[in-house]
Coordinates of C-alpha atoms and ligand atoms in Angstrom, one line a residue:
X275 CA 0.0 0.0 0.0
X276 CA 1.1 3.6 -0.8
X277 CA 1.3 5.4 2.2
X278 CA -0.1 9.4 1.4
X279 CA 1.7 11.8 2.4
X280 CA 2.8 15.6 1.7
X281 CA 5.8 14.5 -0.7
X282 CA 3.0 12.2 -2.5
X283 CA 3.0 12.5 -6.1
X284 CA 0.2 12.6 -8.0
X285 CA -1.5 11.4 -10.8
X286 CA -5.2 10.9 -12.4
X287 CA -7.3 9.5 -15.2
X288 CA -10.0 11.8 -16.1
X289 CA -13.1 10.0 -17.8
X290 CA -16.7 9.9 -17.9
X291 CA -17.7 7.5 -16.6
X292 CA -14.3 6.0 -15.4
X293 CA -15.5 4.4 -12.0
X294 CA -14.7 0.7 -13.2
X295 CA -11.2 1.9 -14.8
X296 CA -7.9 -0.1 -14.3
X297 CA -5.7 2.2 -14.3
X298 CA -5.7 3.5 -11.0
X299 CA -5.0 -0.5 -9.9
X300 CA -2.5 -1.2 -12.3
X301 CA 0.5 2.4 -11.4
X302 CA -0.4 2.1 -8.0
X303 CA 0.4 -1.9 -8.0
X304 CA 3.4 -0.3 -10.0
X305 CA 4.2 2.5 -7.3
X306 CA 3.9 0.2 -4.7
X307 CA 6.4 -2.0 -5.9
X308 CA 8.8 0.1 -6.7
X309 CA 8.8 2.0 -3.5
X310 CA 7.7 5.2 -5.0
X311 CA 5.8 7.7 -3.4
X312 CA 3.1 8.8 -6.3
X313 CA -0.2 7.7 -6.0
X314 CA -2.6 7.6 -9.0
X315 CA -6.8 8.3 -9.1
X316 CA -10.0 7.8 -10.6
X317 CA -11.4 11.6 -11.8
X318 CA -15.1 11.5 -12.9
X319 CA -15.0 14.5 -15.4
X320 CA -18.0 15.4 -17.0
X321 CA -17.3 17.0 -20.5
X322 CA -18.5 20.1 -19.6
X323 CA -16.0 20.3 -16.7
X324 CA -13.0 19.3 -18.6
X325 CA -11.1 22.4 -19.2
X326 CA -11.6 23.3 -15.6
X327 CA -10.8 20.0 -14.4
X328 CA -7.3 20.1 -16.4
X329 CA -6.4 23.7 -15.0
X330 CA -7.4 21.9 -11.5
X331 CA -4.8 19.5 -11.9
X332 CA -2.3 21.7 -12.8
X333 CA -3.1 23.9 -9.6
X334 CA -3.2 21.1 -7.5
X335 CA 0.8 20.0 -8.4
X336 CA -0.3 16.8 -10.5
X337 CA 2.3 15.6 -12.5
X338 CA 0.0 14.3 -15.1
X339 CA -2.6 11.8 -15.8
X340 CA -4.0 9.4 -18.4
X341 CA -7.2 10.7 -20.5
X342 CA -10.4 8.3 -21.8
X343 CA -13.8 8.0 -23.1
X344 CA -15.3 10.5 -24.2
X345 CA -12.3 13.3 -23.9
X346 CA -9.7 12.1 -26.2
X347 CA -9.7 14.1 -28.4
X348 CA -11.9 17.0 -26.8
X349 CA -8.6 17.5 -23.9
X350 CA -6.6 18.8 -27.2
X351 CA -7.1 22.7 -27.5
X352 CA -6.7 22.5 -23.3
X353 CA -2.9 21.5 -23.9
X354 CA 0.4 23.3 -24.7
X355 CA 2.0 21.3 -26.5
X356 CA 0.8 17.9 -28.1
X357 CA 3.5 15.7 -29.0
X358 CA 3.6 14.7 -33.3
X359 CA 2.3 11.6 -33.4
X360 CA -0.6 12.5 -30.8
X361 CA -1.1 15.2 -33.4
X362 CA -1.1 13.0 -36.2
X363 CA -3.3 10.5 -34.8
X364 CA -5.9 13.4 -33.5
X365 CA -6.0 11.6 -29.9
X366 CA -4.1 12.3 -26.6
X367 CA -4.3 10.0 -23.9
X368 CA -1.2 10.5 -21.4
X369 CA -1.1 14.1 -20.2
X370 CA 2.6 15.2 -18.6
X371 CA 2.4 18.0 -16.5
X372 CA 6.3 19.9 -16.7
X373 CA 8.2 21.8 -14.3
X374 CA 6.8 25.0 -15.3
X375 CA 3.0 23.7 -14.8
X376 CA 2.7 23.3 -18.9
X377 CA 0.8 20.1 -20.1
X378 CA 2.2 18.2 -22.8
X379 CA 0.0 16.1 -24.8
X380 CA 0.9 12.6 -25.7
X381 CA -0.4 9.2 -27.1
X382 CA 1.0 5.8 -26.1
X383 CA -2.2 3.7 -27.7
X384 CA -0.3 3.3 -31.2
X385 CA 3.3 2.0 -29.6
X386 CA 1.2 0.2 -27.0
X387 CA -0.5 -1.7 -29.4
X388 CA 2.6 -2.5 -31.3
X389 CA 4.7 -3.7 -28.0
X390 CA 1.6 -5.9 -27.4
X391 CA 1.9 -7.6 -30.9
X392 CA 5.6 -8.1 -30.6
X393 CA 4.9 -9.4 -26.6
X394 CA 3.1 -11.8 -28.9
X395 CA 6.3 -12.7 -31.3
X396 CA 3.9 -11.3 -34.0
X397 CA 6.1 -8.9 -36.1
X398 CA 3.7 -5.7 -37.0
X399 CA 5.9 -5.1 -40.2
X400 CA 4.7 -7.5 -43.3
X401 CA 1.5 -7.4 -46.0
X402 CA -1.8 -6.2 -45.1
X403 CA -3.7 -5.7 -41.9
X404 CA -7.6 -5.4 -41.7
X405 CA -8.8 -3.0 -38.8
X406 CA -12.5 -3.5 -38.1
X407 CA -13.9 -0.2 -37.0
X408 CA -13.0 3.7 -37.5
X409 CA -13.1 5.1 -34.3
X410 CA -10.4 6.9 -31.8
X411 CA -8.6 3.4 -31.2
X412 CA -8.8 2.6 -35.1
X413 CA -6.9 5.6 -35.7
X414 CA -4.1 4.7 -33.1
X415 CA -3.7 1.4 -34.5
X416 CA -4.2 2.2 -38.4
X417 CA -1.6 5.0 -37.6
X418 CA 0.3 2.1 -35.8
X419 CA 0.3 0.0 -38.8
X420 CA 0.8 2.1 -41.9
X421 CA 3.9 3.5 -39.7
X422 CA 5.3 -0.2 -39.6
X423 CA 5.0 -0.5 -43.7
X424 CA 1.6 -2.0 -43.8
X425 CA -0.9 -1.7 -46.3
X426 CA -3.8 -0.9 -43.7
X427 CA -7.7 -1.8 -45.2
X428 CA -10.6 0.0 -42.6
X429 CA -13.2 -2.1 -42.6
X430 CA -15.8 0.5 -41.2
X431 CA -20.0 0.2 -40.6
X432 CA -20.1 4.1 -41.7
X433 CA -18.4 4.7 -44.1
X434 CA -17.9 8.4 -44.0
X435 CA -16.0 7.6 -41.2
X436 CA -13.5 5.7 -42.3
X437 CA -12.6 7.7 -45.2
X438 CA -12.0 10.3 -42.6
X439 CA -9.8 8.7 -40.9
X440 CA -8.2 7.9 -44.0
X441 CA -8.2 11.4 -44.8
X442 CA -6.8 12.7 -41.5
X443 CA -4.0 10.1 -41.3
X444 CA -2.5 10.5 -44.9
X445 CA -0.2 13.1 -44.6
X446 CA 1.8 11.2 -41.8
X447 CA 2.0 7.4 -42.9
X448 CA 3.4 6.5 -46.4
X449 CA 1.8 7.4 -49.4
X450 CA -1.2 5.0 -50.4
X451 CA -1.1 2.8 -47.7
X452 CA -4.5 3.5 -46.1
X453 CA -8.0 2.5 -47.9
X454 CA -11.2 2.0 -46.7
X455 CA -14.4 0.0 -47.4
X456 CA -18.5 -0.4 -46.2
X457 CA -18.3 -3.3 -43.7
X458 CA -20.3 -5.9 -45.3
X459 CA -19.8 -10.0 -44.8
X460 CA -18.5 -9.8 -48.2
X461 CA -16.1 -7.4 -48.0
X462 CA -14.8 -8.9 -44.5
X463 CA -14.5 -12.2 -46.1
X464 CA -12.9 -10.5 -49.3
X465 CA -10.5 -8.8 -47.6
X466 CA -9.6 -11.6 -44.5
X467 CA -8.2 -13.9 -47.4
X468 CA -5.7 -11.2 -48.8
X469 CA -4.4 -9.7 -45.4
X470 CA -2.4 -12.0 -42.4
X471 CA -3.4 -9.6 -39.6
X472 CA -7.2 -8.5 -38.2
X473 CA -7.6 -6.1 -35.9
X474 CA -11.2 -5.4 -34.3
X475 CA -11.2 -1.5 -32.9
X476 CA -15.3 -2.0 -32.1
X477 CA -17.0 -2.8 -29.3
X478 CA -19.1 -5.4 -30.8
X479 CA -18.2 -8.6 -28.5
X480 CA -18.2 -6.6 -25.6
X481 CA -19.4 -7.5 -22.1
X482 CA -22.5 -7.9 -21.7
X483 CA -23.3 -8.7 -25.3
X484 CA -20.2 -11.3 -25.8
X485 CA -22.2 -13.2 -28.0
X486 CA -21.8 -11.2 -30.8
X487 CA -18.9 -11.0 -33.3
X488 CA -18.4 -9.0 -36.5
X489 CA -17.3 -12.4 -38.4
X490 CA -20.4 -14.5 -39.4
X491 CA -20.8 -17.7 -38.4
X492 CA -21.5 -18.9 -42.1
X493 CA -18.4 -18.0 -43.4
X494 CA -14.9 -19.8 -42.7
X495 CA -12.5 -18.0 -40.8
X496 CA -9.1 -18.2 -42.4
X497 CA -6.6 -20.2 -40.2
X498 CA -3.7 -17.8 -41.6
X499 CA -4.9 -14.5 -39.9
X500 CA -3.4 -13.7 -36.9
X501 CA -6.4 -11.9 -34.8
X502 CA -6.1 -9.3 -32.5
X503 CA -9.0 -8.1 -30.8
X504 CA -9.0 -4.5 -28.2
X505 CA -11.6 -6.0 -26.1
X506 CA -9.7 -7.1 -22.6
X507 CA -13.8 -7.9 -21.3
X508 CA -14.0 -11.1 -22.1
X509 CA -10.5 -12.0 -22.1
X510 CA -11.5 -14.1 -25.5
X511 CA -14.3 -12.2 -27.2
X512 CA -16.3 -14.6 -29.5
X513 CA -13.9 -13.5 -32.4
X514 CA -11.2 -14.7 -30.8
X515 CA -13.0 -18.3 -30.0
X516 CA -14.2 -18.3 -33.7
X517 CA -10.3 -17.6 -35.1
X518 CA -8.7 -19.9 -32.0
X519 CA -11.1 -22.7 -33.2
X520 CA -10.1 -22.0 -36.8
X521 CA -6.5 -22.6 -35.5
X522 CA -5.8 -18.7 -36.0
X523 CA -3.6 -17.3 -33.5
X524 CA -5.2 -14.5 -31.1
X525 CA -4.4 -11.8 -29.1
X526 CA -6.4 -10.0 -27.0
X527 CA -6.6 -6.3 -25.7
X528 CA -5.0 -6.6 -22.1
X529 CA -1.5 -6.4 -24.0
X530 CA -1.8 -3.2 -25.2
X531 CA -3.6 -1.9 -22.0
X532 CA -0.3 -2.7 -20.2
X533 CA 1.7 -1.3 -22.6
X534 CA 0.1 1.9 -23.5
X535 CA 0.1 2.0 -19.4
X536 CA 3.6 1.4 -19.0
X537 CA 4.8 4.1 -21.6
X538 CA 3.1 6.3 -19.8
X539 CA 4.4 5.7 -16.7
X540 CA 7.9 5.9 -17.7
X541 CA 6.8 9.3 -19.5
X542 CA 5.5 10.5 -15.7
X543 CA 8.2 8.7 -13.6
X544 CA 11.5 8.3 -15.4
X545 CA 11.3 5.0 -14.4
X546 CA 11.8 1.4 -16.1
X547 CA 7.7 0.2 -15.6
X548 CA 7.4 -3.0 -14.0
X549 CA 5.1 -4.5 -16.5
X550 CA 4.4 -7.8 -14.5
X551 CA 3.3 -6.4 -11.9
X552 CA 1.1 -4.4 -14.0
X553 CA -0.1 -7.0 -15.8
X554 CA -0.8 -8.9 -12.7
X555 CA -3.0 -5.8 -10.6
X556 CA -5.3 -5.8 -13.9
X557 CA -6.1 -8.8 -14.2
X558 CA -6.8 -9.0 -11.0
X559 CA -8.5 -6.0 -11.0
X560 CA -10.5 -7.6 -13.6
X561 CA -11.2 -10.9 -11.7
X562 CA -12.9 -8.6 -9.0
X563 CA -14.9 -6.5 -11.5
X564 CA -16.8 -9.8 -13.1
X565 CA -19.8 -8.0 -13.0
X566 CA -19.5 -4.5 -14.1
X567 CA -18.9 -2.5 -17.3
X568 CA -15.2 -1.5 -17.3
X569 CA -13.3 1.1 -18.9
X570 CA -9.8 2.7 -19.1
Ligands
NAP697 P1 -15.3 4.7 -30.7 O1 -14.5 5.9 -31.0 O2 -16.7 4.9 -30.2 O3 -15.4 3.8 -32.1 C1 -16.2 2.7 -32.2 C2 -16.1 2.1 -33.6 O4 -16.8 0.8 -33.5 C3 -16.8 2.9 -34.6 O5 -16.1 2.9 -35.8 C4 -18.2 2.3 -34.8 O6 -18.7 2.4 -36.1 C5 -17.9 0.8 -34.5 N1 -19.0 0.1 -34.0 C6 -19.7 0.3 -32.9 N2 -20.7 -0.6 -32.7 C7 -20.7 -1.3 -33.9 C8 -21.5 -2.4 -34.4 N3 -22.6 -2.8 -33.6 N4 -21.3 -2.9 -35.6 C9 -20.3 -2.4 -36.3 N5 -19.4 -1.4 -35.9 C10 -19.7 -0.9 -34.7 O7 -14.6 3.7 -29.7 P2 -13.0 3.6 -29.4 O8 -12.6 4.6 -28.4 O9 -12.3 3.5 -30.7 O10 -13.0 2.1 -28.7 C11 -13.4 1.0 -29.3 C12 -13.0 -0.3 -28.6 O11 -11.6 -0.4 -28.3 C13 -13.7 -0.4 -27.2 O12 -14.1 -1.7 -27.0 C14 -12.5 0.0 -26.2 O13 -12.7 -0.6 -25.0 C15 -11.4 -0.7 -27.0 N6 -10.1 -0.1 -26.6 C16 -9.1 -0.9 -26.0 C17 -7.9 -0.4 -25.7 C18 -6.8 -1.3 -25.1 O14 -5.9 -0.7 -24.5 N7 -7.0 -2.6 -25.1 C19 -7.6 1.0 -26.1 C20 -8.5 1.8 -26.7 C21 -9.8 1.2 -27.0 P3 -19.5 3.7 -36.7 O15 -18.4 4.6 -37.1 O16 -20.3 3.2 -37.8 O17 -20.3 4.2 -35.5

């Protein structure tokens, strides 16, 4: 246990909702192990309050803090600076709070998710990846991707959507390597056969509705595609079951949790992250929260 004091250090996630987040359990498991006097909280911010919320912070002597649903992108114009990848992307989740009391903007989501492919001996560099969704974590990843030398296909229900993400991402990944399509059974199935990695950025799978999967249950699921799904709630969405039973091999989103977790916390700190211990205070964290929606 971190014992508060008046040298504490500290830290915050600022989210609405964010009572069920994981964050708080996985740096303090981290502080705690390492000795460190910081100690990291759960900030219900309701958009409305965000701007005052972050000049709070700053008052208050935090050092920084991690940012989720629904402020992403909305915490942007609040910053100083905003590092040029979180720029690219159009996202900020880590927040570093300098010296001086600026805030620096940054996002670990896109080198997260590639740490957690590599944790997984899969090698992100290679032929073409499919990312399922167009959202804030489809840009991270997409951005993730096309930056390794993949030809990146968005497989998106609106389609709008993805061509603006498409759009936004261009001018910082090489040339032609983003396209998008409607999400149809056709295209999935289309595309699944000419790429070796899937990605699902959507919620669909989810607890409480983990019976349902973006890949239909008619169509074959190609034993060659490595499948990689963000969802950490179930720890194997039905994707995962449908491409593990194909003989596919799967990772889920707990990975890039950690890591997007631990580069933070070596932004804030300084310090090496101890990602086991990290890895560990989540899933139990997890374990303890059977029954309730969980975030960030
Ligand atoms: P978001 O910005 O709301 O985007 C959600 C995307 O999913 C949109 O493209 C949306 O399509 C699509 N979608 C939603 N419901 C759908 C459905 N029933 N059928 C087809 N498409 C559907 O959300 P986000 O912030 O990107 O987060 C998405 C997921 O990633 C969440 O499950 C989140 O927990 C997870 N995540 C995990 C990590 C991690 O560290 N493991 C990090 C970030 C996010 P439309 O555009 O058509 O609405």
């Amino acid at each position: 246990m971190i014992e508060i004091d008046g040298q504490t250090r500290l830290l915050g996630i600022v989210g609405w909702p964010i009572e069920h987040t994981l964050s708080p359990a996985m740096h303090n498991a981290a502080f705690a192990a390492l000795g460190m006097n910081w100690a990291y909280l759960a900030l219900p911010v309701p958009p409305r309050q965000l701007g005052t919320a972050l000049l709070g912070m700053v008052a208050l002597g935090f050092r920084g803090g991690n940012v989720t649903v629904p402020h992403k992108q909305a915490v942007m114009p609040y910053l100083n600076d905003i590092t040029k990848s979180a720029q690219a992307i159009g996202a900020v989740n880590t927040i570093v709070v300098k010296e001086n009391g600026r805030m620096v903007g940054h996002n670990t989501d896109w080198m997260g998710f590639l740490a957690a492919l590599r944790e997984k001996s899969f090698e992100p560099r290679g032929r073409r990846a499919l990312v399922l969704g167009a959202g804030g974590a489809a840009r991270a990843v997409a951005y993730a991707l096309a930056r390794s030398g993949r030809q990146v296909v968005i497989l998106n229900r609106t389609l709008l959507r993805a061509q603006a993400l498409v759009e936004h991402l261009a001018p910082s990944v090489p040339a032609s390597s983003l396209s998008s399509r409607p999400l149809s059974h056709d295209a999935l199935a289309e595309e699944a056969a000419r790429a070796d990695l899937l990605v699902n950025t959507t919620p669909v799978g989810m607890w409480p509705h983990e019976e349902a999967s973006l890949w239909p249950d008619t169509v074959p699921f190609p034993h060659h595609l490595v499948t990689c799904d963000l969802i950490y709630r179930p720890r194997e969405t039905k994707l995962l079951r449908q491409a593990r039973r194909a003989g596919a091999e799967i990772i889920n989103g707990m990975g890039m949790l950690v890591r997007q977790g631990a580069l933070a916390f070596r932004l804030w700190t300084g310090h090496p992250p101890p990602l086991e211990v990290m890895r560990a205070a989540c899933e139990q964290a997890l374990g303890k929260n059977r029954t309730s929606r969980i975030s960030r």
